[in-house]
CSV table of C-alpha atoms in Angstrom, one decimal:
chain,number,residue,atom,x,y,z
A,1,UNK,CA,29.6,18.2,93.1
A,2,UNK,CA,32.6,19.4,94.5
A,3,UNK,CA,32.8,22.6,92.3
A,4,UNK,CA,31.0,24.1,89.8
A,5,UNK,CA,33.1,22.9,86.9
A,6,UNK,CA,34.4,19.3,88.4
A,7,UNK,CA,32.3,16.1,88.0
A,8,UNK,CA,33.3,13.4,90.2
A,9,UNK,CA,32.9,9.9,88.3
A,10,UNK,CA,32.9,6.5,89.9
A,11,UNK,CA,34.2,3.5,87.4
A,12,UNK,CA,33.1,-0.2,88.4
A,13,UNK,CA,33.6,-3.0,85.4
A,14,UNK,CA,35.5,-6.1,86.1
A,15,UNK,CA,37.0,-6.2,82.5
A,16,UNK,CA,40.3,-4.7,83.4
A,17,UNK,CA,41.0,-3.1,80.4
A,18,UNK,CA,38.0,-1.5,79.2
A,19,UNK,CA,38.4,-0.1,83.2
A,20,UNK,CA,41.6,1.0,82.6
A,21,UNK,CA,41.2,2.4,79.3
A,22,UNK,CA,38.1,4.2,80.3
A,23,UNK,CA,39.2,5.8,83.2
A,24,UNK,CA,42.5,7.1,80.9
A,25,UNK,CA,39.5,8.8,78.5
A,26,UNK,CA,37.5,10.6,81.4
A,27,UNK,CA,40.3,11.1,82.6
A,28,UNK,CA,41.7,13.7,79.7
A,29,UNK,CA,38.4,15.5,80.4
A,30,UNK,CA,38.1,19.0,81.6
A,31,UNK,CA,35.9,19.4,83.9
A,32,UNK,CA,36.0,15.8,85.0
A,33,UNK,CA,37.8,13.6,87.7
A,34,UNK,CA,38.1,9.9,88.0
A,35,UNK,CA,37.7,9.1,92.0
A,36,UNK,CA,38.1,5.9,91.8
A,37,UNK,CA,37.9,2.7,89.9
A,38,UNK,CA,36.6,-0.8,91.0
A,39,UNK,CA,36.6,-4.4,89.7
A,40,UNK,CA,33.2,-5.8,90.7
A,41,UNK,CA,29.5,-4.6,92.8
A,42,UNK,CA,31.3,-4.9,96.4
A,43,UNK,CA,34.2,-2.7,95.8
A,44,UNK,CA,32.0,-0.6,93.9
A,45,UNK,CA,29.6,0.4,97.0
A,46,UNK,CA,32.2,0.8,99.0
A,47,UNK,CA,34.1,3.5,97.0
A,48,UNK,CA,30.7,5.5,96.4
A,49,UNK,CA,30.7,5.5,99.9
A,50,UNK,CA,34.0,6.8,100.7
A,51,UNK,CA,34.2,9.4,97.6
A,52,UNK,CA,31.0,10.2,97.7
A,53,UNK,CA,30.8,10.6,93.6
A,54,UNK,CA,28.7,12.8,91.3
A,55,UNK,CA,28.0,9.8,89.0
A,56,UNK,CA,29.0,6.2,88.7
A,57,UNK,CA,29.3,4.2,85.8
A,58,UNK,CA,28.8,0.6,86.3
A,59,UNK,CA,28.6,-2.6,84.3
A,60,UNK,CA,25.5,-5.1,84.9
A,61,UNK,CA,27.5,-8.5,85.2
A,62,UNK,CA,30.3,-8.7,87.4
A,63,UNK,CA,31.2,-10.9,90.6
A,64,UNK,CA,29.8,-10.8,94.0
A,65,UNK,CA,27.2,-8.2,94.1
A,66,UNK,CA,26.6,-7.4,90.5
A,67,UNK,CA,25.8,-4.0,89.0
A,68,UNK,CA,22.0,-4.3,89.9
A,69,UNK,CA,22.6,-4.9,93.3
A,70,UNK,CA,25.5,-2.3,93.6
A,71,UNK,CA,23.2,0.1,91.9
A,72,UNK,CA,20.5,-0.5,94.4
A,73,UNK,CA,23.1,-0.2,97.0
A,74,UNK,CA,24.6,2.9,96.1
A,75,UNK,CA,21.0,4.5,95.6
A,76,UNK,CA,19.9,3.8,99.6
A,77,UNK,CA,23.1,5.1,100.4
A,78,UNK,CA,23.5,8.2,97.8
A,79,UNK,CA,20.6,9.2,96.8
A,80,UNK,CA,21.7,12.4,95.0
A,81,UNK,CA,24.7,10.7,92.8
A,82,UNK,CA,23.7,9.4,89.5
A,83,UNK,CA,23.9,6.3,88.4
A,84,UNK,CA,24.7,5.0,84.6
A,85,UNK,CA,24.8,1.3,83.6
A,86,UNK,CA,27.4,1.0,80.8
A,87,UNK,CA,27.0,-3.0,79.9
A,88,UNK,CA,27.3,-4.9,77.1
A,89,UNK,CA,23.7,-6.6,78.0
A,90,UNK,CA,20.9,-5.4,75.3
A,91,UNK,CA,18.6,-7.9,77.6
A,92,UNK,CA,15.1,-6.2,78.5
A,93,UNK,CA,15.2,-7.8,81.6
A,94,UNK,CA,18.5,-6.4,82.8
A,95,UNK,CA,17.0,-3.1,81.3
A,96,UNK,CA,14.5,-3.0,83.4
A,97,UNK,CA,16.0,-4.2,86.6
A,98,UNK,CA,18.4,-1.6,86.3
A,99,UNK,CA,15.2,0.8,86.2
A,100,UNK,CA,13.6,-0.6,89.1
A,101,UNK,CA,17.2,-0.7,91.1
A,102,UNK,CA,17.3,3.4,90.4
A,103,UNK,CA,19.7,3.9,87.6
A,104,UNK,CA,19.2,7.2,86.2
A,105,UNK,CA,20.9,6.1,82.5
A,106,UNK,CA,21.6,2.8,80.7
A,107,UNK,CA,24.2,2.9,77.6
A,108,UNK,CA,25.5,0.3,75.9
A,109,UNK,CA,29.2,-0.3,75.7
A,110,UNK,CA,29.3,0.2,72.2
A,111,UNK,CA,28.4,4.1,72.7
A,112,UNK,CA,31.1,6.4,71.1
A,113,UNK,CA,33.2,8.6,73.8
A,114,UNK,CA,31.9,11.6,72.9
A,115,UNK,CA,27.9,10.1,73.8
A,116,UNK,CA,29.3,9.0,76.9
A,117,UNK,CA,30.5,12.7,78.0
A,118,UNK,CA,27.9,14.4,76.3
A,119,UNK,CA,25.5,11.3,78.7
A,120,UNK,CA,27.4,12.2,81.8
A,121,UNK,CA,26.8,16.1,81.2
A,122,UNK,CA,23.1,15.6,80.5
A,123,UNK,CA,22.8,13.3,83.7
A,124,UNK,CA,24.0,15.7,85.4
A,125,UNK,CA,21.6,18.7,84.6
A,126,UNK,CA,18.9,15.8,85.7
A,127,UNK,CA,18.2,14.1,82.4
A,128,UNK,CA,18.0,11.0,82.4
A,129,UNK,CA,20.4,8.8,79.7
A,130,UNK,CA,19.4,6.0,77.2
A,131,UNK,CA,20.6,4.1,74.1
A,132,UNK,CA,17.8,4.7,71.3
A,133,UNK,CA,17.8,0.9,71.0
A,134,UNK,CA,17.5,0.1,74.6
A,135,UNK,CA,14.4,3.3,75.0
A,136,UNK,CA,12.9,1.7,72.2
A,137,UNK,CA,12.4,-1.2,74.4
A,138,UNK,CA,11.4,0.7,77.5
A,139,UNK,CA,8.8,2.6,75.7
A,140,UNK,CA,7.4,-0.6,74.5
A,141,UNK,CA,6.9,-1.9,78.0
A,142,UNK,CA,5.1,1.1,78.5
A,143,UNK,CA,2.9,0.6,76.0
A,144,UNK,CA,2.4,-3.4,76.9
A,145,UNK,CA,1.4,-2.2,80.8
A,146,UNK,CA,-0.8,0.8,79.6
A,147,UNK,CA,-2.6,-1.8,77.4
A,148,UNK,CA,-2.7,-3.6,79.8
A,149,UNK,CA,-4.4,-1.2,82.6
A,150,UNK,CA,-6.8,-0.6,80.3
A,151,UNK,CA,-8.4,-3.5,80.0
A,152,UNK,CA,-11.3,-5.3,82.8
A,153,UNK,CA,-9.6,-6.4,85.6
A,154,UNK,CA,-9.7,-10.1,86.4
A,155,UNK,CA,-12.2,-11.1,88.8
A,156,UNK,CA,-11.3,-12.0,91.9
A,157,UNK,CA,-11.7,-16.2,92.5
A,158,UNK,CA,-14.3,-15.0,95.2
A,159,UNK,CA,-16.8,-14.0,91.9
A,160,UNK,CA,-16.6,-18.1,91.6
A,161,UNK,CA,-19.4,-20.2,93.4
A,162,UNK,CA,-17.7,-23.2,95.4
A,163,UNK,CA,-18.7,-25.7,93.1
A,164,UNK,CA,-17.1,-23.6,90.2
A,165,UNK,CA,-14.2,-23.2,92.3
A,166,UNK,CA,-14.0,-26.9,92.7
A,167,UNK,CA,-14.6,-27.2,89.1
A,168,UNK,CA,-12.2,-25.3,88.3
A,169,UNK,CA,-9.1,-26.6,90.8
A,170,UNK,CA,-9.9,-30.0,88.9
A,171,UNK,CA,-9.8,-28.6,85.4
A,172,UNK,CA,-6.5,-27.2,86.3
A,173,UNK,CA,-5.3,-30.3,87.3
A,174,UNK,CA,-5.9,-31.6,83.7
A,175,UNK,CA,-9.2,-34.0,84.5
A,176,UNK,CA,-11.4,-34.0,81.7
A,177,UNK,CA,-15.1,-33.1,81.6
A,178,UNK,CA,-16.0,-36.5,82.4
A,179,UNK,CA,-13.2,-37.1,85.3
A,180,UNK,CA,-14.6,-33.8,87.0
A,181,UNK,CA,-18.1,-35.5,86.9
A,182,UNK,CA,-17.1,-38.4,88.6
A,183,UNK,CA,-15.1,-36.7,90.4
A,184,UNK,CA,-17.8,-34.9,92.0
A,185,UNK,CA,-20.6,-37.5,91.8
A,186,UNK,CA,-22.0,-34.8,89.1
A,187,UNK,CA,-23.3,-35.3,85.2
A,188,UNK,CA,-21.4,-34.4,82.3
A,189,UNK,CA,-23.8,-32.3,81.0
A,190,UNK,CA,-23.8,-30.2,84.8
A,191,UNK,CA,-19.8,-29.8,84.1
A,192,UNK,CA,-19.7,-28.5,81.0
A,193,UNK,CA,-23.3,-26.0,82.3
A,194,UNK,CA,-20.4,-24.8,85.3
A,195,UNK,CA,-17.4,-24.2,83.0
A,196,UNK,CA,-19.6,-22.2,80.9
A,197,UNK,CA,-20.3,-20.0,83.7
A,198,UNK,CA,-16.6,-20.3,84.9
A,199,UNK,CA,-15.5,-18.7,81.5
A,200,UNK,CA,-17.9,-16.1,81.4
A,201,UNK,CA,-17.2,-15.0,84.4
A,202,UNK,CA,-13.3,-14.8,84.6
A,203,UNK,CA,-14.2,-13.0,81.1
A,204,UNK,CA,-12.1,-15.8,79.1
A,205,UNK,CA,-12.1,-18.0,76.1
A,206,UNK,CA,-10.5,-22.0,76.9
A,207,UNK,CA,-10.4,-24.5,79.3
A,208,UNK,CA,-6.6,-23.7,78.9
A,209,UNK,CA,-7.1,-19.9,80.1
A,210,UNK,CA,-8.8,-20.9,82.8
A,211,UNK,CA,-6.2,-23.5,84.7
A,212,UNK,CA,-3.3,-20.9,83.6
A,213,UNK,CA,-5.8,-18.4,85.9
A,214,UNK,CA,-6.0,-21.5,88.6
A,215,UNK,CA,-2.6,-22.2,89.0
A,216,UNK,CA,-1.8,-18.2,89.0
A,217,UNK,CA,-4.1,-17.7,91.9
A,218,UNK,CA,-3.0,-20.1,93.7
A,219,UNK,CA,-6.0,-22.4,93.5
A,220,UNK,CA,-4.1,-25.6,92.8
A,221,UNK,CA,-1.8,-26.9,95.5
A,222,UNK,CA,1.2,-28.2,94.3
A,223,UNK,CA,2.0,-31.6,95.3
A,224,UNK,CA,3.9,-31.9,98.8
A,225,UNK,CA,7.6,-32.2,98.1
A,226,UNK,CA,7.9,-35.5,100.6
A,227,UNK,CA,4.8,-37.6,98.8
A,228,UNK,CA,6.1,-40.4,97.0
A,229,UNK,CA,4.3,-42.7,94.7
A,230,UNK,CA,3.1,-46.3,97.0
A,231,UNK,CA,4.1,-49.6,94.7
A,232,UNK,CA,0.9,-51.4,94.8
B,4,UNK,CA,80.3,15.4,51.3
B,5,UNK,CA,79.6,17.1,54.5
B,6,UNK,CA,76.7,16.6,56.8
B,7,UNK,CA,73.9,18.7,57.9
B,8,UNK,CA,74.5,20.0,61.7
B,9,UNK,CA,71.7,18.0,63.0
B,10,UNK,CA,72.1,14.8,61.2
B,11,UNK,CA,73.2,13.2,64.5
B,12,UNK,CA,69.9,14.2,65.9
B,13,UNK,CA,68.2,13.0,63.3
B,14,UNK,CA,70.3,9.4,63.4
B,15,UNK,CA,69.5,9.1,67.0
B,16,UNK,CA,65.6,9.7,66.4
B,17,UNK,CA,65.7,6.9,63.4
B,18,UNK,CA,67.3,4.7,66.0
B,19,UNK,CA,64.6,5.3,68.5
B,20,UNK,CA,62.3,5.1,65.5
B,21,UNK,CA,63.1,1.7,64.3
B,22,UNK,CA,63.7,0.4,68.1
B,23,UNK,CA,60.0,1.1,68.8
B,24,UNK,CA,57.5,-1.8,68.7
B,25,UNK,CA,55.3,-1.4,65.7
B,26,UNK,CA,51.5,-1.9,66.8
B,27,UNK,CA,48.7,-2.2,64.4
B,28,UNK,CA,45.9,-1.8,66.3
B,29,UNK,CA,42.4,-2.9,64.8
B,30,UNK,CA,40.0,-1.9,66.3
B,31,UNK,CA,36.2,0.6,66.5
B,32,UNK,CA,35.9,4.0,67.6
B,33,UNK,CA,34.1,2.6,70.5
B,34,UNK,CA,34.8,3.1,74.1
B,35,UNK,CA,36.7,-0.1,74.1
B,36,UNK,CA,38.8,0.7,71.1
B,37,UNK,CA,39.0,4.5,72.2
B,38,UNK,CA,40.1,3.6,75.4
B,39,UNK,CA,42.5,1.0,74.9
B,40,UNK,CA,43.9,3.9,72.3
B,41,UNK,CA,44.3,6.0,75.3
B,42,UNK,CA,46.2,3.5,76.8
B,43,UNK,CA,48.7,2.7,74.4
B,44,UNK,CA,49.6,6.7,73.6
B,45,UNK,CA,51.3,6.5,77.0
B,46,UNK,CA,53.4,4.4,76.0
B,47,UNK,CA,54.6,6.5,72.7
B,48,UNK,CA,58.5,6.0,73.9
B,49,UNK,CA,57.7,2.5,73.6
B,50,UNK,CA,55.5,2.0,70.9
B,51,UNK,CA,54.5,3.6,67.1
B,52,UNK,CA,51.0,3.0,66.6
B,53,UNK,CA,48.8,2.9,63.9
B,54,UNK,CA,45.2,2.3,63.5
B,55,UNK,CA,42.5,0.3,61.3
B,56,UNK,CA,38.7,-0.4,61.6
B,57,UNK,CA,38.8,-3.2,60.5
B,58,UNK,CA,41.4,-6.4,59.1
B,59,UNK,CA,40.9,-5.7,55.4
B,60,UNK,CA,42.0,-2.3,56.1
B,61,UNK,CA,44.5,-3.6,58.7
B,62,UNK,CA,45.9,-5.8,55.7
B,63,UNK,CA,46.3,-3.2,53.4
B,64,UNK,CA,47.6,-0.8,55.6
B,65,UNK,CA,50.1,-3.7,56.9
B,66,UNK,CA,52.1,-3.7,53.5
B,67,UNK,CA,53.3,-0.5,54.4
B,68,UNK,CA,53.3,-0.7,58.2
B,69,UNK,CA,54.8,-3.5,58.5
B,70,UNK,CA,53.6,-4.4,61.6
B,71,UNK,CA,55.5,-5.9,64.7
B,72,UNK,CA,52.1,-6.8,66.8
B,73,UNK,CA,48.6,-6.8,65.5
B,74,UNK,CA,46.4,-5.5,68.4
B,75,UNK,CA,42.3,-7.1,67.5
B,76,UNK,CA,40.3,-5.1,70.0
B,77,UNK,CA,36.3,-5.3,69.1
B,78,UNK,CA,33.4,-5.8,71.7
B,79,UNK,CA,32.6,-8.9,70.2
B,80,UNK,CA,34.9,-11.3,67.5
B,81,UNK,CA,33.6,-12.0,63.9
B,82,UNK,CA,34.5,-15.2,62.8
B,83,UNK,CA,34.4,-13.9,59.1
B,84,UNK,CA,37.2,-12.2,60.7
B,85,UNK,CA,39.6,-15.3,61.7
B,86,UNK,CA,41.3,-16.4,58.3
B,87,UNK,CA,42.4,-12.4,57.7
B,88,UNK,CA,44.1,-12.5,60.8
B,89,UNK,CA,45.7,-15.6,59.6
B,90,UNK,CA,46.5,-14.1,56.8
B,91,UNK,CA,48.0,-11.3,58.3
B,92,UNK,CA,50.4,-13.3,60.5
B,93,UNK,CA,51.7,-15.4,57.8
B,94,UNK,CA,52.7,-12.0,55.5
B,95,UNK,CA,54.3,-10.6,58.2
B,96,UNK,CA,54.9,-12.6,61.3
B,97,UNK,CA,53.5,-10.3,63.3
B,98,UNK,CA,52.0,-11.4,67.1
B,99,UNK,CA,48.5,-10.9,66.8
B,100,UNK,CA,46.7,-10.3,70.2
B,101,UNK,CA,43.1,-10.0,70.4
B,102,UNK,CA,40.7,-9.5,73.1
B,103,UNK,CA,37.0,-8.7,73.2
B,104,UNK,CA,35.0,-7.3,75.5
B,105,UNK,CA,32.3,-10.4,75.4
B,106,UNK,CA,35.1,-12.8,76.7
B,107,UNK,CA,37.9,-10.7,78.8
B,108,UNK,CA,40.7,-12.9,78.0
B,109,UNK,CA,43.4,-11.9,75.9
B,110,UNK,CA,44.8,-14.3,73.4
B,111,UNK,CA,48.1,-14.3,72.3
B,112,UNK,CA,48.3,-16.2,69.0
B,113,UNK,CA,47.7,-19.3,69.5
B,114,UNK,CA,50.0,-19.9,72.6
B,115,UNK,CA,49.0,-17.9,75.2
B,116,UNK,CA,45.5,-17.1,77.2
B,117,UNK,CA,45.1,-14.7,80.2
B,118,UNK,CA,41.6,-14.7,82.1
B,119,UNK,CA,40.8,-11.1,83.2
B,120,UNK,CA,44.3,-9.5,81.7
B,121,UNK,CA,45.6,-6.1,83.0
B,122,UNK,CA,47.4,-3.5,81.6
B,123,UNK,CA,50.5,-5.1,82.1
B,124,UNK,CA,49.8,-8.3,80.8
B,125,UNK,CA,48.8,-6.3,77.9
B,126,UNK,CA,52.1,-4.4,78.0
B,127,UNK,CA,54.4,-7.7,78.0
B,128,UNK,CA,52.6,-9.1,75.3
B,129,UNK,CA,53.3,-6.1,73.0
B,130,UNK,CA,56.8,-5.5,73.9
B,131,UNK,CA,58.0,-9.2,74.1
């Protein structure tokens, strides 16, 4: 900061007049000067750089580097300036790009002035700023991953013999029972005895669960872009 | 029957008065609205401003008012919204302008759209 009582604040939004109109209100703080003001993610870095501010407030969706990328971006570069995004976008992913990009706050636009200062001030002292609605959402991404962690991991497709593995890479191409039988010069009966296993031991409940795991592990090649169909 | 020392003051700051454009603005106590507030109080030699949260409020308070422009600044338009604005213009010819912050394009009713509008734009629009 430059002084004790001066915060240096950073503007990026391409809509011209919320910019404008914005920079007017921070401007009539005390305690608070605009540095600079830029229409979209490119401009944006390249002010941070040369006025090296205490915070920026920048939108999400704007034209040729968005506000993700610019946040990123500033964050290499600065790491000690804070970063708000101030976007109309209630969109979790957005959210949580802007989380993983190093933004220290996320408001929404519709935030009344007086948040927005009292956001800027708290930033500052190291707090970290967020709309209720928007930390609702957070929190329950939280709670979906610590779920998640706690249950058995997957087993790897190692824990898979190499006829279950070939079972399988058929299954998930959407042969039946029967198909993967002939398929493999096997019975029925021996197919169904293999998914079985299969199932219990990827700890699942379908044939259905079982290709989705498949074609997430990559044991299903996807057809070669070039291949065409031969007329007969 | 003699006048008060200062009534030529007071003439002059009637004229000024009455040659100001009279803006309605409609709008939230959100950034956008707040802002665009900011804005327009620079322009107090210009313009005499008064507010409303909303176009019933707007219409009531326009009977009064009796607005030049009608300034519809929300972050996103309500279409419940559209026949009181329509309403409004026929009452009192007024230029209704209206811009969101969903779609930043200003629309001048029903003639005149600017993509990405500046402060200017804005400015020519009121005081045409």
């Amino acid at each position: 900061m430059t002084s004790m009582t001066t915060i240096k604040v950073l503007v990026v939004d391409d809509h011209t007049l919320f910019r404008k109109g914005l920079v007017s209100l921070l401007g009539q703080q005390k305690g608070m000067e605009v540095v600079g003001e830029a229409k979209d993610g490119d401009e944006g870095v390249r002010l941070a750089r040369q006025h090296r501010p205490d915070v920026v407030l920048m939108d999400v969706k704007m034209p040729h580097l968005n506000g993700i990328q610019a946040a990123q971006a500033i964050r290499e570069l600065l790491p000690e300036t804070r970063i708000i995004m101030l976007t109309v976008s209630d969109e979790d992913g957005d959210l949580f790009a802007a989380v993983k990009a190093g933004a220290n706050g996320y408001l929404l636009k519709s935030v009344e002035p007086e948040q927005l200062i009292k956001s800027i001030h708290l930033l500052i002292k190291g707090e970290p700023v967020i709309s209720h609605a928007m930390a609702s959402k957070l929190l329950g991404e939280f709670r979906a991953m610590a779920k998640k962690a706690e249950q058995p991991p997957e087993p790897a497709p190692a824990a898979l013999t190499d006829r279950e593995t070939d079972i399988l890479q058929l299954l998930a191409k959407g042969q039946s029972n029967k198909e993967i039988g002939s398929s493999l010069d096997i019975s029925e009966h021996t197919v169904k005895i293999h998914l079985k296993n299969i199932l219990r031991k990827l700890h699942m409940n379908s044939r259905v669960q079982a290709a989705v795991y498949a074609h997430q592990h990559g044991l299903v090649q996807a057809p070669s872009p070039g291949r065409t169909r031969e007329s007969a | 029957m003699s006048l008060p020392l200062d009534c030529g003051y007071h003439l002059w700051k009637r004229q000024i008065t009455v040659n100001k454009r009279r803006l309605l603005l409609i709008t939230t106590r959100s950034l956008f609205g707040t802002g665009l507030m900011s804005l327009l109080e620079q322009q107090t030699d210009r313009v005499a401003i008064e507010t409303a949260a909303d176009v019933r409020t707007a219409l009531q308070k326009s009977q009064t008012f009796q607005p030049d422009v009608v300034l519809y600044f929300r972050e996103t338009s309500r279409p419940e919204d559209e026949a009181l604005l329509q309403e409004l213009m026929s009452r009192h010819r007024a230029r209704v302008i209206h811009c969101t912050l969903e779609a930043d394009r200003l629309t001048i009713y029903d003639q005149t759209s600017i993509n990405h509008a500046t402060v200017d734009d804005l400015m020519t629009a009121v005081l045409k």
